[in-house]
CSV table of C-alpha atoms in Angstrom, one decimal:
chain,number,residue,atom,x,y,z
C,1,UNK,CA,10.7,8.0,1.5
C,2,UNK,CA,8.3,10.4,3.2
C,3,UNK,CA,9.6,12.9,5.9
C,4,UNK,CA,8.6,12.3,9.0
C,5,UNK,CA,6.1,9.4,8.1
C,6,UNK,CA,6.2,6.0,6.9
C,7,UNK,CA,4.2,3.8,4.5
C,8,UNK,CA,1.7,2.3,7.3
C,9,UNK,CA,1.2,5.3,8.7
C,10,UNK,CA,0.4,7.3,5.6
C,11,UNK,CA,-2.2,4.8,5.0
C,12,UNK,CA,-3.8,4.6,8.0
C,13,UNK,CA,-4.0,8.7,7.7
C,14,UNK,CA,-5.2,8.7,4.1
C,15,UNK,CA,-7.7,5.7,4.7
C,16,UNK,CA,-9.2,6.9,7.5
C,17,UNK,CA,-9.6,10.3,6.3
C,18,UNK,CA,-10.7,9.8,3.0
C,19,UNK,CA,-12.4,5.9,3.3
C,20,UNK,CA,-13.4,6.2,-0.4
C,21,UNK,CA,-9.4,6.5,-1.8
C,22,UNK,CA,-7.7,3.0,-2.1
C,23,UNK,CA,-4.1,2.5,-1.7
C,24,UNK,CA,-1.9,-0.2,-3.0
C,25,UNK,CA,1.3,-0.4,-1.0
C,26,UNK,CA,4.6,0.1,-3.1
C,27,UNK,CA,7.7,-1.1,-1.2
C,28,UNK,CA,11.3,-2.6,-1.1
C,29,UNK,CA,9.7,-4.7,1.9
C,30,UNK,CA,9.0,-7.8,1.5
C,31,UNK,CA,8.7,-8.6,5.8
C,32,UNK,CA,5.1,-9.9,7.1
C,33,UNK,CA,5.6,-7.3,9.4
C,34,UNK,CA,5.3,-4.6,7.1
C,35,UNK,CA,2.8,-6.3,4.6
C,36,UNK,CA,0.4,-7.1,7.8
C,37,UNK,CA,0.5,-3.5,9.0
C,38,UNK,CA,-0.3,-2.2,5.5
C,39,UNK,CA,-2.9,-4.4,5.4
C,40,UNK,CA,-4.0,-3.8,9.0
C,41,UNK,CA,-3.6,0.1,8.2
C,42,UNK,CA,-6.4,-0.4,5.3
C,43,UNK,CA,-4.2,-0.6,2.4
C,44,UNK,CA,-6.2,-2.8,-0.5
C,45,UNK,CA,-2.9,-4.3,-1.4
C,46,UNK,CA,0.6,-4.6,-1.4
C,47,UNK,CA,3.3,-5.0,-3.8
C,48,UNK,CA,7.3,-5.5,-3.5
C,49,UNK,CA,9.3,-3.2,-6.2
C,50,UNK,CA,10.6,-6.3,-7.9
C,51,UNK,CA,7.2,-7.1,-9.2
C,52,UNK,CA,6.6,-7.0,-13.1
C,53,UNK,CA,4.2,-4.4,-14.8
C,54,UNK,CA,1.6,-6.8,-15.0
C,55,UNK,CA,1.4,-7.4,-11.4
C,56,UNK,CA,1.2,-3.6,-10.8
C,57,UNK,CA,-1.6,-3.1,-13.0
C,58,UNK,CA,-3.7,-6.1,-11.9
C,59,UNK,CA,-2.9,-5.2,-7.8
C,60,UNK,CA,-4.6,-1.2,-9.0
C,61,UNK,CA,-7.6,-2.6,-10.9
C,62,UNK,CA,-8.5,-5.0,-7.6
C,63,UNK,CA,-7.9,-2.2,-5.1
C,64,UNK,CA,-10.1,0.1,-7.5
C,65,UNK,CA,-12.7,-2.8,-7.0
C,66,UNK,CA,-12.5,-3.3,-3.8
């Protein structure tokens, strides 16, 4: 949890600031709500916390790609 700020909007802040950082979305979520708005917010993935290691580690190697 972040104080006074939520996943999307960290994003958005951190991606617009700094456009050459990637972020991959780490979240109990699963909603389209809250995947779209990562997405929308610039994130270059997103992951539920139930995924394996694997899944993890392939989602940061495409963001860093990306």
């Amino acid at each position: 949890t972040i104080p006074n700020l939520n996943g999307i909007e960290a994003t958005h802040k951190i991606t617009s600031k700094y456009p050459a950082i990637k972020v991959v979305a780490l979240s109990m979520h699963a909603d389209t709500q809250i995947v779209t708005g990562s997405l929308s917010a610039a994130a270059s993935g997103y992951l539920t916390k139930n995924c394996s290691v694997d899944e993890r580690v392939k989602a940061v190697r495409l963001g860093a790609a990306n």
